[in-house]
CSV table of C-alpha atoms in Angstrom, one decimal:
chain,number,residue,atom,x,y,z
U,1,MET,CA,0.0,0.0,0.0
U,2,LYS,CA,2.5,2.6,-1.2
U,3,GLN,CA,0.0,5.3,-1.6
U,4,TYR,CA,-0.4,5.5,2.2
U,5,LEU,CA,3.4,5.9,2.6
U,6,GLU,CA,3.4,8.9,0.3
U,7,LEU,CA,1.3,10.8,2.9
U,8,GLN,CA,2.7,13.1,5.4
U,9,PRO,CA,3.7,11.3,8.7
U,10,ALA,CA,1.3,13.6,10.7
U,11,GLU,CA,-1.6,12.6,8.5
U,12,LEU,CA,-0.6,8.9,8.5
U,13,LEU,CA,-0.2,8.8,12.3
U,14,THR,CA,-3.5,10.8,13.0
U,15,HIS,CA,-5.6,8.3,11.0
U,16,LEU,CA,-3.4,5.2,11.6
U,17,ASP,CA,-6.3,2.9,12.5
U,18,LYS,CA,-8.4,3.9,9.5
U,19,TYR,CA,-5.6,3.4,7.0
U,20,ALA,CA,-4.6,0.0,8.6
U,21,GLU,CA,-8.2,-1.2,8.2
U,22,GLU,CA,-8.4,0.0,4.6
U,23,SER,CA,-5.2,-1.7,3.7
U,24,MET,CA,-6.4,-5.1,4.8
U,25,PRO,CA,-6.5,-7.6,1.9
U,26,ALA,CA,-10.0,-8.3,0.5
U,27,VAL,CA,-11.7,-11.6,1.3
U,28,SER,CA,-11.8,-13.6,-2.0
U,29,GLN,CA,-13.9,-16.6,-0.8
U,30,PRO,CA,-15.3,-17.5,2.7
U,31,VAL,CA,-14.8,-21.2,3.5
U,32,PHE,CA,-16.0,-22.5,6.9
U,33,VAL,CA,-14.4,-25.5,8.3
U,34,GLY,CA,-15.5,-26.9,11.6
U,35,MET,CA,-16.8,-24.6,14.3
U,36,GLY,CA,-14.3,-21.7,13.8
U,37,GLY,CA,-13.8,-21.7,10.1
U,38,PHE,CA,-11.4,-19.6,8.1
U,39,LYS,CA,-11.4,-17.1,5.2
U,40,LEU,CA,-9.5,-17.2,2.0
U,41,GLN,CA,-8.0,-13.7,1.4
U,42,GLU,CA,-6.2,-12.2,-1.5
U,43,GLU,CA,-2.5,-11.9,-1.6
U,44,ASP,CA,-1.2,-9.5,1.1
U,45,HIS,CA,0.9,-6.7,-0.4
U,46,ARG,CA,1.0,-4.6,2.7
U,47,ILE,CA,4.3,-3.0,4.1
U,48,PHE,CA,4.6,-3.6,7.8
U,49,ILE,CA,6.3,-0.9,9.9
U,50,ASP,CA,6.9,-1.3,13.7
U,51,LEU,CA,5.7,1.9,15.5
U,52,ILE,CA,5.5,2.9,19.2
U,53,ASN,CA,2.0,3.2,20.6
U,54,LYS,CA,1.2,4.9,23.9
U,55,LYS,CA,-1.2,2.8,26.0
U,56,LYS,CA,-2.3,5.4,28.6
U,57,GLY,CA,-1.1,8.4,30.7
U,58,GLY,CA,1.7,10.6,29.4
U,59,ASN,CA,1.8,14.3,28.7
U,60,LYS,CA,2.6,16.8,25.9
U,61,VAL,CA,6.3,16.0,26.0
U,62,THR,CA,5.8,12.2,25.7
U,63,ASN,CA,3.4,12.8,22.8
U,64,LYS,CA,6.0,14.9,21.0
U,65,ILE,CA,8.7,12.2,21.7
U,66,ILE,CA,6.6,9.3,20.4
U,67,TYR,CA,5.5,11.3,17.4
U,68,ALA,CA,9.1,12.2,16.5
U,69,ILE,CA,10.3,8.6,16.9
U,70,ASN,CA,7.4,7.2,14.8
U,71,THR,CA,8.1,9.8,12.1
U,72,TYR,CA,11.7,8.6,12.1
U,73,LEU,CA,10.7,5.0,11.8
U,74,ILE,CA,8.3,5.8,8.9
U,75,ARG,CA,10.9,7.8,7.1
U,76,ASN,CA,13.6,5.2,7.6
U,77,ARG,CA,11.7,2.0,7.0
U,78,GLY,CA,13.8,-0.9,5.8
U,79,VAL,CA,17.0,0.7,7.1
U,80,ALA,CA,18.9,-0.2,10.3
U,81,SER,CA,17.6,2.2,13.0
U,82,ASP,CA,20.2,4.1,15.1
U,83,PHE,CA,19.6,4.0,18.8
U,84,HIS,CA,21.7,7.1,19.4
U,85,LEU,CA,19.4,9.1,17.1
U,86,ILE,CA,16.3,7.9,19.1
U,87,LYS,CA,18.2,8.7,22.4
U,88,ASP,CA,19.1,12.2,21.1
U,89,VAL,CA,15.4,12.9,20.3
U,90,VAL,CA,14.4,11.9,23.9
U,91,GLU,CA,17.3,13.9,25.5
U,92,ARG,CA,16.6,17.1,23.6
U,93,ASN,CA,13.0,17.1,24.5
U,94,THR,CA,13.6,16.4,28.2
U,95,ASP,CA,16.6,18.8,28.4
U,96,ALA,CA,14.4,21.6,27.1
U,97,ILE,CA,11.8,21.0,29.8
U,98,GLU,CA,14.6,20.7,32.5
U,99,GLU,CA,16.2,24.0,31.4
U,100,ASP,CA,12.9,25.7,31.7
U,101,ILE,CA,12.5,24.3,35.2
U,102,ASN,CA,16.0,25.4,36.2
U,103,GLN,CA,15.3,28.9,35.1
U,104,SER,CA,12.1,29.1,37.2
U,105,VAL,CA,13.2,27.1,40.3
U,106,SER,CA,14.8,30.1,42.0
U,107,LEU,CA,11.8,32.3,41.4
U,108,PRO,CA,10.5,32.0,45.1
U,109,LEU,CA,13.9,33.2,46.4
U,110,TYR,CA,13.7,36.3,44.2
U,111,LEU,CA,10.1,36.9,45.3
U,112,GLY,CA,11.3,36.7,48.9
U,113,LEU,CA,14.1,39.2,48.3
U,114,LEU,CA,11.5,41.5,46.6
U,115,GLY,CA,9.3,41.2,49.7
U,116,THR,CA,12.3,42.0,51.9
U,117,PHE,CA,13.0,45.2,50.1
U,118,LEU,CA,9.3,46.1,50.1
U,119,GLY,CA,9.2,45.6,53.9
U,120,ILE,CA,12.2,47.7,54.6
U,121,VAL,CA,11.0,50.4,52.3
U,122,PHE,CA,7.6,50.3,54.0
U,123,GLY,CA,9.3,50.8,57.4
U,124,LEU,CA,11.4,53.7,56.2
U,125,PHE,CA,8.3,55.4,54.8
U,126,GLN,CA,6.6,55.0,58.2
U,127,ILE,CA,9.4,56.8,60.1
U,128,ALA,CA,10.0,59.4,57.4
U,129,GLY,CA,7.2,61.7,58.6
U,130,VAL,CA,8.0,61.5,62.4
U,131,ASP,CA,9.3,64.8,64.1
U,132,PHE,CA,11.9,63.6,66.6
U,133,ALA,CA,12.5,67.1,68.0
U,134,ALA,CA,8.9,67.9,68.9
U,135,ASP,CA,8.0,64.5,70.4
U,136,THR,CA,10.3,62.6,72.6
U,137,THR,CA,8.3,59.4,72.2
U,138,ALA,CA,8.4,59.6,68.4
U,139,LEU,CA,11.8,57.8,68.3
U,140,ASN,CA,10.4,54.8,70.0
U,141,THR,CA,7.4,54.8,67.7
U,142,ALA,CA,9.7,55.1,64.6
U,143,ILE,CA,11.9,52.3,65.8
U,144,SER,CA,8.8,50.1,66.4
U,145,LEU,CA,7.5,50.9,62.9
U,146,LEU,CA,10.9,50.1,61.4
U,147,LEU,CA,11.1,46.8,63.2
U,148,ASP,CA,7.6,45.9,61.9
U,149,GLY,CA,8.9,46.5,58.3
U,150,VAL,CA,12.0,44.4,59.0
U,151,LYS,CA,9.7,41.6,60.3
U,152,ILE,CA,7.8,41.7,57.1
U,153,ALA,CA,11.0,41.6,55.1
U,154,MET,CA,12.4,38.7,57.1
U,155,ILE,CA,9.2,36.7,56.8
U,156,ALA,CA,9.1,37.3,53.0
U,157,SER,CA,12.8,36.3,52.7
U,158,PHE,CA,12.2,33.2,54.8
U,159,THR,CA,9.1,32.2,52.8
U,160,GLY,CA,10.9,32.6,49.5
U,161,LEU,CA,13.9,30.7,50.7
U,162,LEU,CA,11.7,27.9,52.1
U,163,PHE,CA,9.8,27.5,48.8
U,164,MET,CA,13.1,27.4,46.9
U,165,VAL,CA,14.5,24.7,49.1
U,166,ILE,CA,11.3,22.7,48.8
U,167,ASN,CA,11.2,23.1,45.0
U,168,SER,CA,14.9,22.4,44.4
U,169,GLY,CA,15.7,20.0,47.1
U,170,TYR,CA,12.5,17.8,47.1
U,171,THR,CA,10.1,18.4,44.2
U,172,PHE,CA,12.6,19.1,41.4
U,173,LYS,CA,15.0,16.4,42.5
U,174,GLY,CA,12.2,13.8,42.8
U,175,ALA,CA,10.8,14.7,39.4
U,176,LYS,CA,14.3,14.5,37.8
U,177,SER,CA,14.9,11.1,39.4
U,178,LEU,CA,11.5,9.9,38.1
U,179,VAL,CA,12.3,11.3,34.6
U,180,GLU,CA,15.7,9.5,34.6
U,181,GLU,CA,14.0,6.3,35.7
U,182,LYS,CA,11.4,6.6,33.0
U,183,LYS,CA,14.0,7.4,30.4
U,184,ASN,CA,16.0,4.4,31.4
U,185,ASP,CA,12.9,2.2,31.1
U,186,PHE,CA,12.1,3.7,27.7
U,187,TYR,CA,15.7,3.2,26.5
U,188,THR,CA,15.5,-0.4,27.7
U,189,PHE,CA,12.2,-0.8,25.8
U,190,ILE,CA,13.9,0.6,22.7
U,191,GLN,CA,16.9,-1.7,23.0
U,192,THR,CA,15.1,-4.9,24.0
U,193,ASP,CA,11.8,-4.7,22.1
U,194,LEU,CA,11.9,-2.2,19.2
U,195,LEU,CA,15.4,-2.6,17.8
U,196,PRO,CA,15.2,-6.4,17.6
U,197,LEU,CA,12.0,-6.1,15.6
U,198,LEU,CA,13.6,-3.6,13.3
U,199,ASN,CA,16.7,-5.8,12.9
U,200,GLN,CA,14.4,-8.8,12.3
U,201,ASN,CA,12.7,-6.8,9.5
U,202,ILE,CA,16.1,-6.0,8.1
U,203,ASN,CA,17.0,-9.7,8.3
U,204,SER,CA,13.8,-10.7,6.5
U,205,THR,CA,14.6,-8.1,3.9
U,206,LEU,CA,18.1,-9.5,3.4
U,207,PHE,CA,16.6,-13.0,3.3
U,208,SER,CA,14.1,-11.9,0.6
U,209,LEU,CA,17.0,-10.3,-1.3
U,210,GLN,CA,19.0,-13.5,-1.1
U,211,SER,CA,16.1,-15.6,-2.3
U,212,ASN,CA,15.5,-13.1,-5.2
U,213,LEU,CA,19.2,-13.3,-6.1
U,214,HIS,CA,19.0,-17.1,-6.0
U,215,LYS,CA,15.9,-17.1,-8.2
U,216,PHE,CA,17.7,-14.7,-10.6
U,217,ASN,CA,20.7,-16.9,-10.7
U,218,GLU,CA,18.5,-19.9,-11.6
U,219,GLU,CA,16.7,-18.0,-14.3
U,220,PHE,CA,19.9,-16.5,-15.6
U,221,LYS,CA,21.4,-20.0,-15.8
U,222,THR,CA,18.4,-21.2,-17.8
U,223,ASN,CA,18.6,-18.2,-20.1
U,224,VAL,CA,22.3,-18.7,-20.6
U,225,GLY,CA,21.6,-22.4,-21.6
U,226,LYS,CA,19.0,-21.2,-24.1
U,227,LEU,CA,21.4,-18.6,-25.4
U,228,GLY,CA,24.0,-21.4,-25.9
U,229,SER,CA,21.6,-23.4,-28.0
U,230,VAL,CA,20.8,-20.3,-30.1
U,231,MET,CA,24.4,-19.5,-30.6
U,232,GLY,CA,24.9,-23.1,-31.7
U,233,LYS,CA,22.2,-22.7,-34.3
U,234,ASN,CA,23.8,-19.5,-35.5
U,235,TYR,CA,27.1,-21.3,-35.9
U,236,ASP,CA,25.4,-23.9,-38.0
U,237,THR,CA,23.8,-21.1,-40.1
U,238,ILE,CA,27.2,-19.5,-40.6
U,239,ILE,CA,28.7,-22.8,-41.8
U,240,ALA,CA,25.8,-23.2,-44.3
U,241,GLN,CA,26.4,-19.7,-45.6
U,242,GLU,CA,30.1,-20.5,-46.0
U,243,LYS,CA,29.3,-23.6,-48.0
U,244,ILE,CA,26.9,-21.5,-50.2
U,245,LEU,CA,29.6,-18.9,-50.8
U,246,ASP,CA,32.1,-21.7,-51.8
U,247,ALA,CA,29.5,-23.1,-54.2
U,248,LEU,CA,28.9,-19.7,-55.7
U,249,GLN,CA,32.7,-19.2,-56.2
U,250,LYS,CA,32.9,-22.5,-58.1
U,251,ILE,CA,30.0,-21.6,-60.5
U,252,ASP,CA,30.9,-20.1,-63.9
U,253,ILE,CA,30.5,-16.4,-63.7
U,254,LEU,CA,29.4,-16.1,-67.4
U,255,SER,CA,26.8,-18.7,-67.2
U,256,TYR,CA,25.6,-17.1,-63.9
U,257,ALA,CA,25.4,-13.7,-65.7
U,258,ASP,CA,23.5,-15.2,-68.6
U,259,ALA,CA,21.0,-16.8,-66.2
U,260,ASN,CA,20.6,-13.5,-64.5
U,261,VAL,CA,20.0,-11.7,-67.9
U,262,LYS,CA,17.3,-14.3,-68.7
U,263,VAL,CA,15.7,-13.9,-65.3
U,264,LEU,CA,15.7,-10.1,-65.7
U,265,HIS,CA,14.2,-10.4,-69.2
U,266,GLN,CA,11.4,-12.6,-67.9
U,267,LEU,CA,10.9,-10.2,-65.0
U,268,LYS,CA,10.6,-7.3,-67.5
U,269,LEU,CA,7.9,-9.2,-69.4
U,270,THR,CA,6.2,-10.2,-66.2
U,271,THR,CA,6.2,-6.5,-65.1
U,272,GLY,CA,4.1,-5.5,-68.2
U,273,ARG,CA,1.7,-8.4,-67.5
U,274,PHE,CA,1.5,-7.3,-63.9
U,275,GLU,CA,0.5,-3.8,-65.1
U,276,THR,CA,-2.2,-5.3,-67.2
U,277,PHE,CA,-3.3,-7.4,-64.3
U,278,ASN,CA,-3.4,-4.3,-62.0
U,279,GLN,CA,-5.6,-2.5,-64.7
U,280,TYR,CA,-7.9,-5.6,-64.7
U,281,LEU,CA,-8.1,-5.5,-60.9
U,282,THR,CA,-8.9,-1.8,-61.1
U,283,ASN,CA,-11.7,-2.4,-63.6
U,284,ALA,CA,-13.0,-5.2,-61.5
U,285,THR,CA,-13.0,-3.0,-58.4
U,286,GLU,CA,-15.0,-0.3,-60.3
U,287,LEU,CA,-17.4,-3.0,-61.6
U,288,VAL,CA,-17.9,-4.2,-58.0
U,289,ASN,CA,-18.5,-0.7,-56.8
U,290,GLN,CA,-21.1,-0.1,-59.6
U,291,ALA,CA,-22.8,-3.3,-58.8
U,292,THR,CA,-22.9,-2.3,-55.1
U,293,LEU,CA,-24.5,1.1,-56.1
U,294,PHE,CA,-27.0,-0.8,-58.4
U,295,THR,CA,-27.8,-3.1,-55.6
U,296,GLN,CA,-28.5,-0.2,-53.3
U,297,SER,CA,-30.7,1.5,-55.9
U,298,MET,CA,-32.6,-1.8,-56.3
U,299,GLU,CA,-33.1,-2.0,-52.6
U,300,GLU,CA,-34.4,1.6,-52.5
U,301,MET,CA,-36.8,0.7,-55.4
U,302,MET,CA,-38.0,-2.3,-53.6
U,303,LYS,CA,-38.7,-0.2,-50.5
U,304,ARG,CA,-40.6,2.3,-52.7
U,305,THR,CA,-42.5,-0.6,-54.2
U,306,ASP,CA,-43.5,-1.8,-50.7
U,307,ASN,CA,-44.6,1.7,-49.9
U,308,LEU,CA,-46.7,1.8,-53.1
U,309,ASN,CA,-48.3,-1.6,-52.2
U,310,LEU,CA,-49.2,-0.2,-48.8
U,311,LEU,CA,-50.6,3.0,-50.4
U,312,GLY,CA,-52.7,0.8,-52.8
U,313,GLU,CA,-54.0,-1.2,-49.9
U,314,LYS,CA,-55.0,1.9,-48.1
U,315,ILE,CA,-56.7,3.4,-51.2
U,316,VAL,CA,-58.7,0.1,-51.7
U,317,SER,CA,-59.7,0.1,-48.0
U,318,VAL,CA,-60.8,3.8,-48.3
U,319,PHE,CA,-62.7,3.0,-51.5
U,320,GLU,CA,-64.5,0.1,-49.8
U,321,GLU,CA,-65.4,2.3,-46.9
U,322,ASN,CA,-66.7,4.9,-49.4
U,323,GLN,CA,-68.8,2.3,-51.1
U,324,ALA,CA,-70.3,1.1,-47.8
U,325,LEU,CA,-71.0,4.8,-46.9
U,326,ALA,CA,-72.7,5.4,-50.3
U,327,LYS,CA,-74.8,2.2,-49.9
U,328,PHE,CA,-75.7,3.3,-46.4
U,329,LEU,CA,-76.7,6.8,-47.6
U,330,GLN,CA,-78.7,5.3,-50.5
U,331,ASN,CA,-80.6,3.1,-48.2
U,332,HIS,CA,-81.1,6.1,-45.9
U,333,TYR,CA,-82.3,8.2,-48.8
U,334,SER,CA,-84.9,5.4,-49.7
U,335,ALA,CA,-86.1,5.4,-46.2
U,336,LEU,CA,-86.3,9.2,-46.2
U,337,ASP,CA,-88.3,9.1,-49.5
U,338,GLU,CA,-90.7,6.6,-48.0
U,339,SER,CA,-91.1,8.7,-44.8
U,340,HIS,CA,-91.6,11.7,-47.0
U,341,GLN,CA,-94.4,10.0,-48.9
U,342,LEU,CA,-96.0,8.8,-45.7
U,343,ILE,CA,-95.8,12.3,-44.2
U,344,THR,CA,-97.2,13.8,-47.5
U,345,GLN,CA,-100.1,11.4,-47.4
U,346,ALA,CA,-100.7,12.1,-43.7
U,347,VAL,CA,-100.6,15.9,-44.4
U,348,ASN,CA,-102.9,15.5,-47.4
U,349,GLY,CA,-105.3,13.4,-45.3
U,350,ILE,CA,-105.3,15.9,-42.5
U,351,GLY,CA,-105.8,18.7,-45.0
U,352,ASN,CA,-108.8,16.9,-46.5
U,353,THR,CA,-110.2,16.1,-43.1
U,354,LEU,CA,-109.7,19.8,-42.1
U,355,ASP,CA,-111.4,21.0,-45.2
U,356,GLU,CA,-114.4,18.6,-44.7
U,357,SER,CA,-114.7,19.7,-41.1
U,358,LEU,CA,-114.6,23.3,-42.0
U,359,VAL,CA,-117.2,22.8,-44.7
U,360,LYS,CA,-119.4,20.9,-42.3
U,361,LEU,CA,-118.9,23.6,-39.7
U,362,LYS,CA,-119.8,26.2,-42.2
U,363,GLU,CA,-122.9,24.3,-43.3
U,364,PHE,CA,-124.0,23.6,-39.7
U,365,THR,CA,-123.5,27.3,-38.7
U,366,GLN,CA,-125.4,28.5,-41.8
U,367,ASP,CA,-128.2,26.1,-41.0
U,368,ARG,CA,-128.4,27.3,-37.4
U,369,ILE,CA,-128.4,30.9,-38.5
U,370,THR,CA,-131.1,30.2,-41.0
U,371,GLU,CA,-133.2,28.4,-38.5
U,372,VAL,CA,-132.7,31.3,-36.0
U,373,GLN,CA,-133.7,33.8,-38.6
U,374,LYS,CA,-136.8,31.8,-39.6
U,375,ILE,CA,-137.9,31.5,-36.0
U,376,THR,CA,-137.2,35.2,-35.4
U,377,LEU,CA,-139.2,36.1,-38.5
U,378,LYS,CA,-142.0,33.7,-37.5
U,379,GLU,CA,-142.2,35.2,-34.1
U,380,ILE,CA,-142.2,38.7,-35.4
U,381,ASP,CA,-145.0,37.8,-37.9
U,382,LEU,CA,-146.9,36.2,-35.1
U,383,MET,CA,-146.5,39.2,-32.9
U,384,GLU,CA,-147.6,41.5,-35.6
U,385,SER,CA,-150.7,39.5,-36.4
U,386,GLN,CA,-151.7,39.0,-32.8
U,387,TYR,CA,-150.6,42.3,-31.3
U,388,PRO,CA,-153.8,44.2,-32.0
U,389,GLU,CA,-156.0,41.5,-30.6
U,390,ARG,CA,-154.0,40.6,-27.6
U,391,TRP,CA,-152.7,44.0,-26.6
U,392,LYS,CA,-154.5,43.9,-23.4
U,393,LYS,CA,-153.7,40.2,-22.7
U,394,LEU,CA,-150.5,40.4,-20.9
U,395,ASP,CA,-150.7,36.7,-20.2
U,396,ASN,CA,-149.1,36.1,-23.5
U,397,LEU,CA,-145.9,37.5,-22.1
U,398,ALA,CA,-145.1,34.1,-20.8
U,399,PHE,CA,-144.6,33.0,-24.4
U,400,LEU,CA,-141.8,35.6,-24.6
U,401,GLU,CA,-140.1,34.0,-21.7
U,402,THR,CA,-140.3,30.6,-23.4
U,403,VAL,CA,-139.0,32.0,-26.6
U,404,ASN,CA,-136.2,33.7,-24.8
U,405,LYS,CA,-135.4,30.5,-23.1
U,406,HIS,CA,-135.4,28.6,-26.4
U,407,LEU,CA,-133.2,31.3,-27.9
U,408,THR,CA,-130.8,31.1,-24.9
U,409,ASP,CA,-130.6,27.3,-25.2
U,410,MET,CA,-130.0,27.6,-28.9
U,411,LYS,CA,-127.2,30.2,-28.4
U,412,MET,CA,-125.6,28.0,-25.7
U,413,SER,CA,-125.7,24.9,-27.9
U,414,THR,CA,-124.4,26.8,-30.8
U,415,ALA,CA,-121.6,28.3,-28.6
U,416,ALA,CA,-120.6,24.8,-27.3
U,417,GLN,CA,-120.5,23.4,-30.8
U,418,ILE,CA,-118.5,26.4,-32.0
U,419,GLY,CA,-116.1,25.9,-29.0
U,420,SER,CA,-115.6,22.2,-29.7
U,421,VAL,CA,-115.0,23.0,-33.4
U,422,ALA,CA,-112.5,25.7,-32.3
U,423,ASN,CA,-110.7,23.1,-30.1
U,424,GLU,CA,-110.6,20.6,-32.9
U,425,VAL,CA,-109.2,23.4,-35.2
U,426,ARG,CA,-106.5,24.2,-32.6
U,427,THR,CA,-105.6,20.6,-32.2
U,428,LEU,CA,-105.4,20.3,-36.0
U,429,ASN,CA,-103.3,23.5,-36.1
U,430,ASP,CA,-100.9,22.1,-33.4
U,431,ASN,CA,-100.6,18.8,-35.3
U,432,MET,CA,-99.9,20.7,-38.5
U,433,VAL,CA,-97.2,22.7,-36.8
U,434,ASN,CA,-95.6,19.6,-35.4
U,435,ILE,CA,-95.8,17.9,-38.8
U,436,GLN,CA,-94.3,20.9,-40.4
U,437,LYS,CA,-91.4,20.9,-37.9
U,438,ALA,CA,-90.9,17.2,-38.5
U,439,ILE,CA,-90.9,17.8,-42.3
U,440,LEU,CA,-88.4,20.6,-41.9
U,441,THR,CA,-86.1,18.5,-39.6
U,442,ARG,CA,-86.2,15.6,-42.1
U,443,GLY,CA,-85.6,18.1,-44.9
U,444,SER,CA,-82.5,19.5,-43.1
U,445,ARG,CA,-81.2,16.0,-42.4
U,446,LYS,CA,-81.8,15.1,-46.0
U,447,SER,CA,-79.9,18.2,-47.1
U,448,SER,CA,-77.0,17.3,-44.7
U,449,PHE,CA,-76.9,13.7,-45.9
U,450,LYS,CA,-77.0,15.0,-49.4
U,451,LYS,CA,-74.0,17.3,-48.8
U,452,LEU,CA,-72.1,14.4,-47.1
U,453,PHE,CA,-72.8,12.2,-50.0
U,454,ASP,CA,-71.7,14.9,-52.5
U,455,TRP,CA,-68.5,15.4,-50.5
U,456,VAL,CA,-67.8,11.6,-50.5
U,457,LYS,CA,-68.4,11.5,-54.2
U,458,SER,CA,-65.9,14.4,-54.7
U,459,ILE,CA,-63.3,12.5,-52.7
């Protein structure tokens, strides 16, 4: 997995577990045997590098040391590792921390001295404003204040010195002893665990190199044997060529030249024939190309013929449909003619009936009017003849009531008959209107079918 080794050591060490899992060889075929079973994997092409892994604990310095050593092991894989270089990495990191501690271990003493100076300065400031001439007790007070400042200074010096002794004589010494012990343990781990593994890797590399050299020697020996056989064949070829040259030297040069002249002459004749043959091949190629074009044209014509056949079939189907439509329309026209004749007969019958009814109504009305006129004239004549004699007889007025009643009955019967006749006339009128609408509807359908038939004929 060389692509991982081309990464930066920081990137490789940060995602070490991820890259180790990705570099695992793929499983080619799982085969289970017994309870545990095993897996057949592809050939392992990984490159193994021994690194240092921190289990737990540690600090920033140990992390830097382990990172530096692992970077060195990655950069110098396959090479004998130098213990002194690894030791130098550890010593430089620990010395840097120790130097930092040495510079700060005397800080409590300096702080104590600073407190001493501050205490003395504080006491001097306390007695600076005291007037010894005016007050006899001021001297005692000033001395007391100065002693208080000296006390503060001594306490600060003692405290600083105490912390320095504790840090340098106990804490720093114990930490340094612990660091030296841990360094010795780490160096022991490097010498007893890491370096043997690295040397073992080198030994395995040397063994692999030895096996490759042995394999190369065997293959080289085989190739040398093959080369010897090839050189032997070349030697035989050279001997045969030498014999041919000796035979050529023994041949008569003149006869050989004559034979060459004959051969050249035949070649010259053959060259002309070859030109004719080439021309023939060219013509044949053109003929084949023309035949190809003709074949393509014939294929196109066949396709067009197929299209014409399809068009003819469609025209025949359209013509058959037109014939069926014309037959249907002709039958429909016959039915329409029959319906028209029936409607005409019905209309004529209704017209005749209506005429007869109107004539009868006219005759009946005329007869009634004539009878009424006759009765009226008769009554008038009767009244004129009997009026002088029966002027004083008012009893005859009862006849007027009877006559009036008869006239009323006659008018009512006449009005009823006239109303019934009017209803019959209205019914006949409605029937005539419906028949006329039906005739108009049939006429419009007939005209539309006629137009459709004319359009079909035009098609």
